[in-house]
Coordinates of C-alpha atoms in Angstrom, one line a residue:
Chain A
M269 CA 29.1 8.2 19.2
D270 CA 25.5 8.4 17.9
G271 CA 25.5 4.4 19.1
D272 CA 22.5 4.7 17.0
D273 CA 23.5 1.7 14.8
I274 CA 20.2 -0.2 14.7
F275 CA 20.7 -3.6 15.8
D276 CA 23.7 -3.8 18.5
E277 CA 24.0 -6.4 21.0
F278 CA 21.8 -4.5 23.5
D279 CA 18.4 -6.0 23.9
S280 CA 17.6 -5.4 27.8
G281 CA 16.6 -1.2 27.4
A282 CA 18.5 -1.7 31.1
P283 CA 21.4 0.1 30.9
V284 CA 23.6 -1.3 34.7
R285 CA 27.5 0.3 33.6
E286 CA 29.9 -0.3 36.0
A287 CA 31.0 3.3 37.6
D288 CA 34.1 2.2 37.7
R289 CA 34.5 2.0 33.7
L290 CA 33.3 6.3 33.2
T291 CA 35.8 7.5 33.5
L292 CA 37.6 5.1 30.7
D293 CA 35.0 4.9 27.6
L294 CA 32.8 7.7 26.5
D295 CA 32.0 5.5 23.9
G296 CA 28.4 4.1 23.6
W297 CA 26.8 5.9 25.2
E298 CA 23.5 8.0 23.7
G299 CA 24.0 11.8 24.3
P300 CA 25.3 13.3 27.0
L301 CA 21.3 12.4 28.9
D302 CA 22.2 9.1 29.1
L303 CA 25.3 9.1 30.3
L304 CA 23.7 11.6 32.9
L305 CA 20.6 8.8 33.6
T306 CA 23.8 6.7 34.6
L307 CA 25.5 8.4 36.8
A308 CA 22.7 9.6 38.7
R309 CA 21.3 5.6 38.6
N310 CA 24.6 4.9 40.6
Q311 CA 23.6 7.4 43.8
K312 CA 21.8 3.8 44.3
V313 CA 18.4 6.5 45.3
D314 CA 14.7 7.3 43.5
L315 CA 15.8 10.0 40.6
A316 CA 13.0 11.8 42.6
K317 CA 15.3 11.9 45.1
I318 CA 18.9 12.6 43.9
S319 CA 20.8 14.9 44.4
I320 CA 21.3 17.2 41.5
L321 CA 24.7 19.0 42.4
A322 CA 26.0 16.1 43.1
L323 CA 25.4 14.6 39.2
V324 CA 26.4 18.0 38.0
E325 CA 29.8 17.6 39.5
Q326 CA 29.8 14.2 38.9
Y327 CA 29.1 15.0 35.2
L328 CA 31.7 18.0 34.8
A329 CA 34.6 15.7 36.4
F330 CA 33.7 12.5 33.9
I331 CA 34.2 15.7 31.1
A332 CA 37.4 17.0 32.6
D333 CA 38.8 13.7 33.1
A334 CA 37.9 12.7 29.8
K335 CA 39.6 15.7 28.5
K336 CA 42.6 14.5 30.4
L337 CA 42.7 11.7 28.3
K338 CA 43.2 13.9 25.2
L339 CA 39.5 12.1 24.2
E340 CA 37.0 12.9 22.0
I341 CA 34.5 14.6 23.0
A342 CA 31.5 15.6 21.0
A343 CA 29.8 19.1 20.9
D344 CA 26.6 17.6 22.6
Y345 CA 28.0 16.9 25.7
L346 CA 30.4 20.0 26.1
V347 CA 27.6 22.2 26.0
M348 CA 26.0 20.1 28.6
A349 CA 28.7 20.7 31.3
A350 CA 28.7 23.9 30.1
W351 CA 24.8 24.1 31.0
L352 CA 25.0 21.5 33.5
A353 CA 28.2 24.6 35.0
Y354 CA 25.9 27.5 34.5
L355 CA 23.4 25.5 36.8
K356 CA 25.9 24.8 39.4
S357 CA 27.4 28.7 39.6
C358 CA 23.5 29.9 39.9
L359 CA 22.8 27.0 42.6
L360 CA 25.5 27.7 45.1
L361 CA 25.3 31.7 44.4
P362 CA 23.3 33.6 46.3
R363 CA 19.3 34.1 45.6
D364 CA 18.9 36.3 42.5
Q365 CA 15.5 36.1 42.9
E366 CA 14.3 38.2 39.6
A367 CA 15.3 35.4 38.2
D368 CA 12.8 33.1 35.9
P369 CA 13.2 30.2 35.4
S370 CA 14.5 30.1 39.3
P371 CA 17.1 28.0 39.6
E372 CA 15.7 25.2 41.6
E373 CA 12.9 24.9 38.2
L374 CA 16.0 24.1 35.9
A375 CA 17.4 21.1 38.3
M376 CA 13.8 20.2 38.3
R377 CA 13.5 20.3 34.3
L378 CA 16.6 18.4 34.4
Q379 CA 15.8 15.8 36.7
L380 CA 12.0 15.4 34.9
R381 CA 14.0 14.9 32.1
L382 CA 16.1 11.9 33.0
Q383 CA 13.1 10.7 35.3
R384 CA 11.2 10.2 31.5
L385 CA 14.1 9.2 30.0
S386 CA 14.1 6.6 32.2
A387 CA 10.7 5.8 32.4
M388 CA 10.6 5.8 28.5
R389 CA 14.0 3.1 28.9
E390 CA 12.6 0.2 31.3
A391 CA 8.7 1.0 29.4
G392 CA 11.1 -0.9 26.7
A393 CA 12.1 -3.2 27.8
R394 CA 9.0 -5.1 30.1
L395 CA 7.6 -4.9 26.4
L396 CA 11.2 -6.8 25.5
G397 CA 9.9 -8.8 28.0
R398 CA 6.6 -9.7 27.4
D399 CA 4.8 -12.6 25.4
R400 CA 6.0 -11.3 21.8
L401 CA 4.7 -12.9 18.9
G402 CA 7.4 -14.8 17.1
R403 CA 9.2 -15.1 20.2
D404 CA 7.3 -16.4 22.3
V405 CA 4.1 -17.6 21.1
F406 CA 2.9 -18.7 17.3
L407 CA 0.9 -17.8 15.0
R408 CA -0.8 -21.1 12.8
G409 CA 1.8 -22.8 10.9
A410 CA 0.0 -23.3 8.0
P411 CA -2.9 -21.1 8.7
E412 CA -5.5 -22.0 4.7
G413 CA -6.4 -18.6 3.9
L414 CA -9.2 -16.8 3.6
R415 CA -10.1 -15.5 -1.0
V416 CA -12.6 -13.5 -2.1
V417 CA -13.7 -14.5 -5.3
R418 CA -15.0 -12.0 -6.7
R419 CA -18.0 -12.4 -9.6
S420 CA -18.7 -10.0 -12.3
L421 CA -23.1 -9.4 -12.8
W422 CA -22.5 -8.6 -15.8
Q423 CA -25.1 -5.7 -16.9
A424 CA -26.2 -4.7 -20.4
E425 CA -29.6 -2.8 -21.1
L426 CA -32.0 -4.6 -24.5
Y427 CA -31.5 -1.3 -25.9
D428 CA -28.2 -1.0 -25.9
L429 CA -27.6 -4.4 -27.9
I430 CA -30.3 -2.8 -30.5
A431 CA -28.2 0.6 -30.5
A432 CA -25.5 -1.8 -31.1
Y433 CA -26.2 -3.8 -33.9
G434 CA -27.7 -0.5 -35.5
S435 CA -24.8 1.4 -35.7
V436 CA -22.2 -2.0 -36.0
R437 CA -24.8 -2.3 -39.8
A438 CA -24.1 1.5 -40.3
R439 CA -21.0 1.5 -40.3
S440 CA -20.4 -1.4 -42.6
E441 CA -23.4 0.0 -45.4
P442 CA -21.1 1.5 -48.6
A443 CA -20.3 4.3 -48.1
F444 CA -20.4 6.6 -51.4
H445 CA -17.8 9.5 -51.1
V446 CA -18.3 12.5 -53.8
V447 CA -16.1 14.8 -55.3
A448 CA -17.1 18.2 -56.1
R449 CA -15.1 19.5 -59.3
R450 CA -13.2 22.5 -57.6
P451 CA -11.7 24.5 -60.4
V452 CA -7.8 24.6 -60.3
M453 CA -5.1 25.8 -62.9
T454 CA -2.9 22.8 -63.1
L455 CA 1.4 23.3 -62.3
E456 CA 1.4 21.8 -65.8
E457 CA -1.0 24.3 -67.7
A458 CA 0.5 26.8 -65.8
L459 CA 4.2 26.0 -66.8
A460 CA 3.0 26.0 -70.6
R461 CA 0.9 29.8 -69.9
V462 CA 4.0 31.3 -68.7
E463 CA 6.6 30.0 -70.2
R464 CA 4.2 30.8 -73.8
M465 CA 3.6 34.0 -72.3
I466 CA 7.6 35.8 -71.5
G467 CA 8.8 34.9 -75.1
T468 CA 11.8 37.1 -74.9
R469 CA 10.4 40.3 -72.2
L470 CA 13.5 41.9 -70.7
E471 CA 11.1 44.3 -69.1
W472 CA 10.3 43.0 -65.2
T473 CA 6.8 42.2 -65.2
R474 CA 4.4 41.1 -62.1
I475 CA 3.8 38.2 -61.7
E476 CA -0.1 38.8 -61.9
A477 CA -0.4 40.0 -65.4
F478 CA 0.7 36.2 -66.5
L479 CA -2.7 34.8 -65.1
P480 CA -5.5 34.5 -66.8
D481 CA -8.8 36.7 -66.6
T482 CA -11.4 35.1 -64.4
Q483 CA -13.6 36.1 -62.3
D484 CA -13.4 33.1 -60.2
G485 CA -11.5 34.0 -57.0
E486 CA -10.5 31.1 -56.3
F487 CA -9.1 29.8 -59.7
R488 CA -7.6 32.6 -59.5
K489 CA -5.7 32.0 -56.4
S490 CA -5.0 27.9 -58.0
A491 CA -4.1 29.9 -60.7
L492 CA -1.4 32.2 -58.6
A493 CA 0.3 29.2 -56.8
S494 CA 0.6 27.1 -59.6
S495 CA 1.8 29.8 -62.0
F496 CA 4.6 30.9 -58.8
V497 CA 5.3 27.2 -58.7
A498 CA 6.2 27.5 -62.7
A499 CA 8.4 30.7 -62.4
L500 CA 10.5 29.5 -59.9
E501 CA 11.1 26.2 -62.1
L502 CA 11.8 28.3 -64.9
A503 CA 14.0 29.8 -62.6
R504 CA 15.8 26.7 -61.7
K505 CA 16.3 26.5 -65.6
G506 CA 17.6 29.7 -66.1
R507 CA 14.6 30.1 -68.5
V508 CA 13.3 33.7 -66.3
E509 CA 14.3 35.8 -63.4
L510 CA 12.7 36.5 -60.7
D511 CA 12.7 40.0 -58.8
Q512 CA 11.0 41.0 -55.1
K513 CA 12.3 43.6 -52.7
G514 CA 10.7 42.0 -49.7
A515 CA 8.4 39.3 -48.2
F516 CA 5.3 40.1 -49.7
E517 CA 6.0 42.9 -52.4
P518 CA 5.3 42.4 -55.5
L519 CA 6.8 39.2 -57.2
F520 CA 8.8 40.4 -61.1
I521 CA 10.2 38.0 -63.5
R522 CA 11.6 38.7 -67.0
A523 CA 13.6 36.4 -69.5
A524 CA 16.8 35.3 -69.1
Chain B
M4 CA -30.4 -19.9 10.2
I5 CA -27.3 -20.9 11.5
G6 CA -27.6 -22.4 15.2
M7 CA -25.1 -21.4 17.5
D8 CA -23.3 -24.4 17.6
D9 CA -22.7 -23.9 13.8
S10 CA -21.9 -20.0 13.7
L11 CA -18.9 -21.2 16.9
R12 CA -17.6 -23.7 13.9
A13 CA -17.9 -20.8 11.3
V14 CA -15.6 -18.6 13.4
E15 CA -13.1 -21.0 15.0
A16 CA -12.9 -21.8 11.1
V17 CA -12.4 -18.9 9.7
L18 CA -10.1 -17.4 12.3
F19 CA -8.0 -20.5 11.6
A20 CA -7.6 -20.3 8.6
A21 CA -7.2 -16.7 8.5
E22 CA -4.0 -15.8 7.7
E23 CA -3.8 -12.2 10.0
P24 CA -5.2 -10.9 12.2
M25 CA -9.2 -10.2 11.8
S26 CA -12.0 -8.1 13.2
A27 CA -15.5 -9.1 13.9
D28 CA -16.1 -7.1 11.2
D29 CA -13.7 -9.1 8.8
I30 CA -14.7 -12.7 10.4
A31 CA -18.9 -11.5 9.8
A32 CA -17.9 -10.9 5.9
H33 CA -17.0 -14.6 6.2
V34 CA -19.9 -16.1 8.0
G35 CA -22.6 -14.3 7.3
P36 CA -25.2 -11.8 8.7
E37 CA -27.0 -13.8 10.7
V38 CA -23.7 -15.3 13.0
D39 CA -23.6 -13.9 16.4
V40 CA -19.7 -13.3 15.9
A41 CA -19.2 -11.6 19.6
A42 CA -20.9 -13.8 21.2
A43 CA -19.1 -16.8 19.4
L44 CA -15.8 -15.5 19.7
A45 CA -17.0 -15.0 23.0
E46 CA -17.5 -18.7 23.8
L47 CA -14.1 -19.8 21.5
A48 CA -12.0 -17.6 23.9
S49 CA -13.5 -19.6 26.7
H50 CA -12.8 -22.9 25.0
Y51 CA -9.6 -22.3 23.9
D52 CA -8.5 -21.0 27.2
G53 CA -6.0 -22.7 29.4
R54 CA -5.6 -25.0 26.3
G55 CA -2.1 -25.3 24.1
I56 CA -3.6 -22.7 21.6
E57 CA -5.4 -19.5 22.6
L58 CA -7.6 -16.9 21.6
V59 CA -6.5 -13.3 21.8
E60 CA -7.9 -9.8 21.8
R61 CA -5.4 -7.2 20.1
G62 CA -6.8 -4.2 19.1
R63 CA -10.2 -4.9 18.2
R64 CA -8.7 -8.1 15.7
W65 CA -8.7 -10.9 17.0
H66 CA -6.8 -14.9 16.0
F67 CA -5.5 -17.8 17.7
Q68 CA -1.6 -18.6 19.1
T69 CA 0.0 -20.9 20.8
A70 CA 0.5 -20.7 24.4
P71 CA 3.1 -17.9 26.0
D72 CA 3.5 -21.1 28.5
L73 CA 5.0 -23.2 25.7
A74 CA 7.8 -21.0 24.3
F75 CA 10.1 -23.7 25.9
I76 CA 9.1 -26.1 23.6
L77 CA 8.2 -23.6 19.9
R78 CA 11.5 -21.7 21.0
R79 CA 13.9 -24.1 19.0
Q80 CA 11.5 -24.5 15.8
R81 CA 12.4 -21.0 14.9
D82 CA 14.9 -18.6 14.0
E83 CA 15.8 -15.9 17.2
T84 CA 14.1 -12.4 16.4
R85 CA 16.7 -10.1 14.8
K86 CA 17.7 -8.6 18.4
L87 CA 16.7 -4.2 18.5
S88 CA 18.7 -1.3 19.3
R89 CA 18.1 0.0 21.5
A90 CA 18.1 3.6 20.2
A91 CA 15.3 1.4 18.4
V92 CA 13.4 0.4 21.6
E93 CA 13.4 3.1 23.7
T94 CA 11.8 5.0 20.0
L95 CA 9.4 2.4 19.6
A96 CA 8.4 2.6 23.5
I97 CA 8.5 6.9 23.4
I98 CA 5.9 6.4 20.6
A99 CA 3.5 3.7 22.0
Y100 CA 3.3 5.7 25.4
H101 CA 3.4 9.1 23.7
E102 CA 1.2 8.7 20.5
P103 CA 0.9 10.1 18.7
V104 CA 4.6 11.9 18.7
S105 CA 6.6 13.9 16.5
R106 CA 10.7 13.0 16.0
A107 CA 11.6 16.0 17.7
E108 CA 9.6 14.8 20.4
I109 CA 11.1 11.7 20.3
E110 CA 14.7 13.4 20.5
A111 CA 13.8 15.4 23.3
I112 CA 13.0 12.5 25.3
R113 CA 16.2 11.0 24.6
G114 CA 18.2 13.7 24.4
V115 CA 20.0 12.8 20.9
Q116 CA 19.0 13.3 17.7
I117 CA 17.8 9.6 16.0
S118 CA 19.0 8.4 12.8
K119 CA 16.7 7.8 9.9
G120 CA 16.8 3.8 10.2
T121 CA 15.9 3.9 13.7
L122 CA 12.4 4.6 12.2
D123 CA 12.3 2.8 9.1
V124 CA 13.1 -0.2 11.5
L125 CA 10.0 0.3 13.3
M126 CA 8.5 1.5 10.2
E127 CA 9.6 -1.7 8.4
A128 CA 8.6 -4.0 11.2
G129 CA 4.9 -2.9 11.0
W130 CA 4.9 -2.1 14.7
V131 CA 5.0 2.1 13.7
R132 CA 3.3 4.2 11.3
P133 CA 3.0 7.8 10.2
A134 CA -0.3 9.7 10.9
G135 CA -0.6 12.2 9.9
R136 CA 0.6 15.8 10.6
R137 CA 1.1 17.9 13.6
E138 CA -0.9 21.7 13.2
A139 CA 1.9 23.2 14.8
P140 CA 4.6 24.9 13.0
G141 CA 6.1 22.8 9.9
R142 CA 3.8 20.5 10.6
P143 CA 5.7 17.6 11.3
L144 CA 4.8 14.4 10.9
I145 CA 4.1 12.3 14.1
Y146 CA 3.9 8.8 14.4
A147 CA 1.8 5.9 15.7
T148 CA 2.2 2.3 17.3
T149 CA 0.4 -0.3 14.5
P150 CA -2.8 -2.6 15.4
A151 CA 0.9 -5.5 14.4
F152 CA 2.8 -3.6 17.0
L153 CA -0.3 -4.4 19.8
A154 CA -0.5 -8.5 18.7
H155 CA 3.5 -8.5 18.5
F156 CA 3.3 -8.0 22.2
G157 CA 0.3 -9.5 22.8
L158 CA -1.4 -6.3 24.2
E159 CA -5.0 -5.7 23.7
S160 CA -5.4 -2.0 24.0
R161 CA -2.6 0.1 24.8
R162 CA -4.7 0.3 27.8
D163 CA -2.6 -2.2 28.2
L164 CA 1.1 -1.1 28.2
P165 CA 2.7 -1.7 31.0
G166 CA 3.6 1.3 33.8
L167 CA 1.2 2.8 32.2
D168 CA -0.8 4.2 34.4
D169 CA 1.9 4.8 37.4
L170 CA 3.8 6.7 34.4
K171 CA 0.5 9.1 33.6
A172 CA -0.3 9.3 37.5
A173 CA 3.2 10.5 37.8
G174 CA 2.9 13.3 35.0
L175 CA 6.4 11.0 33.0
L176 CA 3.3 11.6 30.3
D177 CA 2.2 14.6 29.6
P178 CA 3.1 16.2 26.2
I179 CA 6.4 17.5 26.1
D180 CA 7.0 20.6 26.4
A181 CA 10.1 21.5 24.0
A182 CA 11.2 24.5 25.4
M183 CA 11.2 22.6 28.5
E184 CA 13.2 19.9 27.4
Q185 CA 15.6 22.4 25.6
L186 CA 16.4 23.6 29.5
G187 CA 16.2 27.0 28.7
L188 CA 18.7 27.5 25.4
A189 CA 18.8 31.7 26.5
E190 CA 20.2 30.9 30.3
L191 CA 23.0 28.7 28.3
E192 CA 24.1 31.3 25.6
E193 CA 24.6 33.5 28.3
A194 CA 26.4 31.3 30.6
E195 CA 28.2 30.9 27.7
E196 CA 29.6 35.0 27.2
E197 CA 30.7 34.6 30.6
Chain C
M145 CA 7.2 -35.5 34.6
I146 CA 4.7 -33.4 32.5
G147 CA 0.9 -34.1 33.4
M148 CA -1.9 -35.8 30.8
D149 CA -2.7 -32.4 30.0
D150 CA 0.5 -30.6 29.4
S151 CA 1.1 -33.0 27.0
L152 CA -2.0 -32.8 25.0
R153 CA -1.7 -28.4 25.7
A154 CA 1.9 -29.4 24.3
V155 CA 1.4 -31.0 21.5
E156 CA -1.9 -29.1 20.1
A157 CA 0.3 -26.2 19.9
V158 CA 3.4 -27.8 18.3
L159 CA 0.6 -28.9 15.5
F160 CA -0.9 -26.0 15.0
A161 CA 2.6 -23.8 15.1
A162 CA 3.9 -26.4 12.8
E163 CA 4.0 -25.1 8.8
E164 CA 4.0 -29.0 7.7
P165 CA 2.4 -31.5 8.7
M166 CA 4.2 -33.6 11.5
S167 CA 4.8 -37.4 12.3
A168 CA 4.9 -38.4 16.2
D169 CA 8.2 -38.7 15.8
D170 CA 8.4 -34.7 14.8
I171 CA 6.2 -33.9 18.1
A172 CA 8.3 -36.1 20.4
A173 CA 10.9 -34.1 19.0
H174 CA 9.5 -31.1 20.2
V175 CA 7.6 -32.1 23.2
G176 CA 10.6 -34.0 24.9
P177 CA 10.6 -38.0 25.2
E178 CA 8.6 -38.4 28.4
V179 CA 5.1 -37.3 26.1
D180 CA 2.7 -40.1 25.1
V181 CA 2.8 -38.1 21.8
A182 CA 0.7 -41.6 20.7
A183 CA -2.5 -41.1 23.5
A184 CA -2.0 -37.4 23.3
L185 CA -2.9 -37.2 18.7
A186 CA -5.8 -39.9 19.8
E187 CA -7.3 -37.8 22.3
L188 CA -6.9 -34.6 20.5
A189 CA -8.3 -35.9 17.4
S190 CA -12.3 -37.2 19.7
H191 CA -11.7 -33.0 21.6
Y192 CA -11.6 -31.4 17.8
D193 CA -14.6 -33.7 15.8
G194 CA -17.4 -32.2 14.5
R195 CA -15.6 -27.8 15.9
G196 CA -14.2 -25.9 12.9
I197 CA -11.5 -27.3 12.4
E198 CA -9.8 -31.6 13.1
L199 CA -7.1 -33.3 13.6
V200 CA -6.1 -35.7 10.8
E201 CA -4.3 -38.2 9.4
R202 CA -2.5 -38.1 6.4
G203 CA 0.2 -40.2 5.4
R204 CA 1.4 -40.8 9.1
R205 CA 1.7 -37.3 8.8
W206 CA -0.8 -34.9 11.3
H207 CA -1.8 -31.5 10.6
F208 CA -5.1 -29.1 11.8
Q209 CA -7.3 -28.3 8.8
T210 CA -10.5 -26.0 8.9
A211 CA -13.5 -28.5 8.6
P212 CA -14.8 -29.9 5.0
D213 CA -17.7 -29.1 5.6
L214 CA -17.0 -24.9 6.0
A215 CA -15.2 -24.5 2.9
F216 CA -17.6 -22.4 1.7
I217 CA -16.7 -20.0 4.2
L218 CA -12.8 -20.0 3.1
R219 CA -14.0 -18.3 -0.4
R220 CA -16.2 -16.0 0.4
Q221 CA -18.1 -15.1 -3.3
R222 CA -18.5 -11.2 -4.2
D223 CA -21.0 -10.1 -6.6
E224 CA -19.9 -7.3 -8.1
T225 CA -22.5 -5.4 -11.1
R226 CA -20.8 -4.6 -14.1
K227 CA -21.5 -2.9 -17.6
L228 CA -20.4 -4.7 -21.0
S229 CA -18.0 -2.7 -22.4
R230 CA -19.0 -1.8 -26.3
A231 CA -17.0 -4.3 -27.9
A232 CA -19.2 -6.8 -25.8
V233 CA -22.7 -5.4 -26.4
E234 CA -21.9 -5.4 -30.8
T235 CA -20.3 -8.8 -30.6
L236 CA -23.3 -10.1 -28.8
A237 CA -26.0 -8.4 -30.7
I238 CA -23.9 -9.6 -34.0
I239 CA -23.8 -12.8 -32.3
A240 CA -27.7 -12.8 -31.3
Y241 CA -29.0 -11.5 -35.4
H242 CA -26.2 -13.8 -37.4
E243 CA -25.8 -16.7 -34.9
P244 CA -24.2 -19.5 -35.1
V245 CA -21.4 -17.0 -36.2
S246 CA -17.2 -17.9 -36.0
R247 CA -14.8 -15.5 -34.4
A248 CA -14.2 -14.4 -38.5
E249 CA -17.6 -13.8 -39.0
I250 CA -18.1 -11.3 -36.1
E251 CA -15.1 -10.0 -37.0
A252 CA -15.8 -9.1 -40.7
I253 CA -20.2 -7.8 -39.9
R254 CA -17.7 -5.1 -37.3
G255 CA -15.4 -4.2 -39.3
V256 CA -12.6 -4.6 -36.0
Q257 CA -11.4 -7.5 -34.6
I258 CA -12.4 -8.6 -31.4
S259 CA -10.1 -9.6 -28.2
K260 CA -10.4 -13.3 -27.0
G261 CA -11.7 -11.3 -23.3
T262 CA -14.7 -10.0 -25.5
L263 CA -15.7 -13.7 -26.4
D264 CA -14.9 -14.6 -22.6
V265 CA -16.8 -11.9 -20.7
L266 CA -19.7 -12.9 -23.3
M267 CA -19.3 -17.0 -22.0
E268 CA -19.2 -16.5 -18.1
A269 CA -22.0 -13.6 -18.1
G270 CA -23.7 -16.6 -19.9
W271 CA -25.0 -15.2 -22.5
V272 CA -23.1 -16.9 -25.3
R273 CA -21.5 -20.6 -26.0
P274 CA -20.4 -22.0 -28.3
A275 CA -22.1 -24.3 -30.7
G276 CA -19.8 -26.6 -32.3
R277 CA -17.7 -26.0 -35.5
R278 CA -18.5 -24.7 -38.6
E279 CA -17.8 -27.2 -41.3
A280 CA -15.7 -25.4 -43.3
P281 CA -11.9 -24.6 -44.2
G282 CA -9.9 -24.8 -40.3
R283 CA -13.4 -26.0 -39.2
P284 CA -13.7 -23.1 -37.0
L285 CA -15.4 -22.3 -33.7
I286 CA -19.2 -20.9 -34.3
Y287 CA -20.9 -19.1 -30.9
A288 CA -24.7 -19.3 -30.1
T289 CA -26.6 -17.1 -27.0
T290 CA -28.1 -18.9 -25.0
P291 CA -31.5 -19.3 -22.7
A292 CA -30.1 -17.1 -20.7
F293 CA -29.3 -14.4 -23.2
L294 CA -32.8 -13.9 -23.8
A295 CA -34.2 -14.6 -20.0
H296 CA -31.6 -11.4 -19.5
F297 CA -32.6 -8.6 -22.2
G298 CA -37.1 -10.2 -21.9
L299 CA -37.2 -11.9 -25.2
E300 CA -39.0 -14.6 -25.4
S301 CA -37.0 -15.9 -28.9
R302 CA -34.8 -14.5 -31.1
R303 CA -37.4 -13.8 -33.7
D304 CA -38.5 -10.8 -30.9
L305 CA -35.9 -8.8 -32.6
P306 CA -36.4 -5.6 -34.6
G307 CA -35.7 -6.5 -38.0
L308 CA -33.2 -4.8 -39.8
D309 CA -36.0 -1.9 -41.5
D310 CA -37.1 -1.0 -37.6
L311 CA -33.4 -0.1 -37.4
K312 CA -33.5 2.2 -40.1
A313 CA -37.1 3.3 -39.1
A314 CA -36.0 4.0 -35.3
G315 CA -33.3 5.9 -36.9
L316 CA -30.4 3.3 -35.5
L317 CA -29.3 2.5 -39.0
D318 CA -28.4 6.8 -39.7
P319 CA -25.0 6.7 -41.4
I320 CA -23.9 10.2 -40.2
D321 CA -24.1 8.7 -36.4
A322 CA -22.3 5.2 -37.7
A323 CA -19.8 7.7 -39.6
M324 CA -18.8 9.2 -36.3
E325 CA -19.3 6.4 -34.0
Q326 CA -16.6 5.1 -36.2
L327 CA -14.4 8.3 -35.3
G328 CA -14.8 7.3 -31.6
L329 CA -14.2 3.4 -32.7
A330 CA -10.4 3.6 -31.8
E331 CA -10.3 4.5 -28.3
L332 CA -12.4 2.5 -27.3
E333 CA -10.4 -0.4 -28.5
E334 CA -7.8 0.8 -27.5
A335 CA -9.7 1.4 -24.0
E336 CA -10.7 -3.0 -23.7
E337 CA -6.9 -3.9 -24.1
E338 CA -7.1 -3.3 -20.1

């Protein structure tokens, strides 16, 4: 019952519905306010002068009829019915001076809401009835179109040019790379040295004992690394055994 | 210096060639700064007055269009424009007369929720655009109409909306007080407890 | 019976709204048989003669078009100052120092390939021109600078360009700079591919 389909057959904006159809037709209402507005229009007086009480009666009767016919009634219609029943009782019962807002105030609010909705509905109809572009009035069918042509004004300075050439030439100058010789012990040297020194030593010996005697820290590092790899290689071949209690603990080696 | 006749001709040509309505600034960008665009527009509008084509201003943009009374001749060569749903028409009217409005305010006036599709259709038509957010709790998105809306419905500006002054005078366009539109839910809850 | 004025207006509107040039019969189908289309067309054509738009007949079909002398207004030119890319500056420098050179030679000197766009930009700027073909295998196109190049850079002739010795003296051949620039080069080349 949301009635909110975008393109239905309705194009006038001004609802004209027959009173005798109301009791049978609960579809097609755009909410309780829409129903109320249509009922109000049936009073055939200015919305500002309608009888709210009569309108409430009509709405409640309509809902009652719908219930009798076991029509499905959306919740918001029932909420409105409850509120209208409350408003009716307030309007009929002896006046409670404390009531704020007063029943008259509530009735006026309802009236204003109906007027607003009605005004917007009429405004919509009047908009649709105007001379509309593409329906009643037309733009030029085949405009040539306007074009903006961008022209780039390229900018560069003489210095940029010269500096660029300088850097190109500098790039293409043959470059000389001098690699400084560093003291290293190759893996082959370490393998030969460890294999020779281990002989048939059966006692556990720390790997450091296999390093050459040197003051050169870099060379010592290189020798240690190569000797370690050499020890691993010899262990793989089953020539030596390795033992270490834990990570970073001294590494011991002996002949297998 | 371009003479008046050449100015007129230039503005006329630009507006004829344009694919969209053009502001005076848009026109000036094409015809050059030496042309008095406003004067040319005024003279062109009066020249075309009463002809089969007329020059109109819509939301500070100008375009040529066929005269409305000739619609009967031209209509047959066009597809009927798609019909708008009642929900879409009402929503459009509410936005146009109240802008900028939030969705909740539109719903308060119509008394029903609007489906997402309704606003989408109006935006797709190019008549409605999001116009920022209301500085209020929840910072709701607010909607307003576009120059294309004015162009489509033949309005020079929003002041030309039919019946605008009367509606204003009757207080029917006052800011929507959501609390008031609720009809007082507190009372309703009381009523339901009976 | 439609009066002459209304006939004119109708024909004018139909031609304005038409998406294609229309024959007199096409027009008659819209405006009705009581309109003297030929007379209306003749009168409209003379009315628009000398205005910003004119009514023209092409192969027995009629349409409005912008006056040919105003075509320039429909194409507005906007100038934008843009800086040459690094690749373009280097390419231009190589051409200036070595002209005439082929693209392959430029690439050999630069040590980096150049995109087609780079030479296009230099030619668009008016600083470089094709200068024939090298009489060598493949007959490659060769490029040279233009007088506009000299004018832009304030040079009397190419001999005013500083020589390699001058560059060295100015520190512009410093290999450390070159190495650093080379590091940044890969990224620059990518950026150029825009």
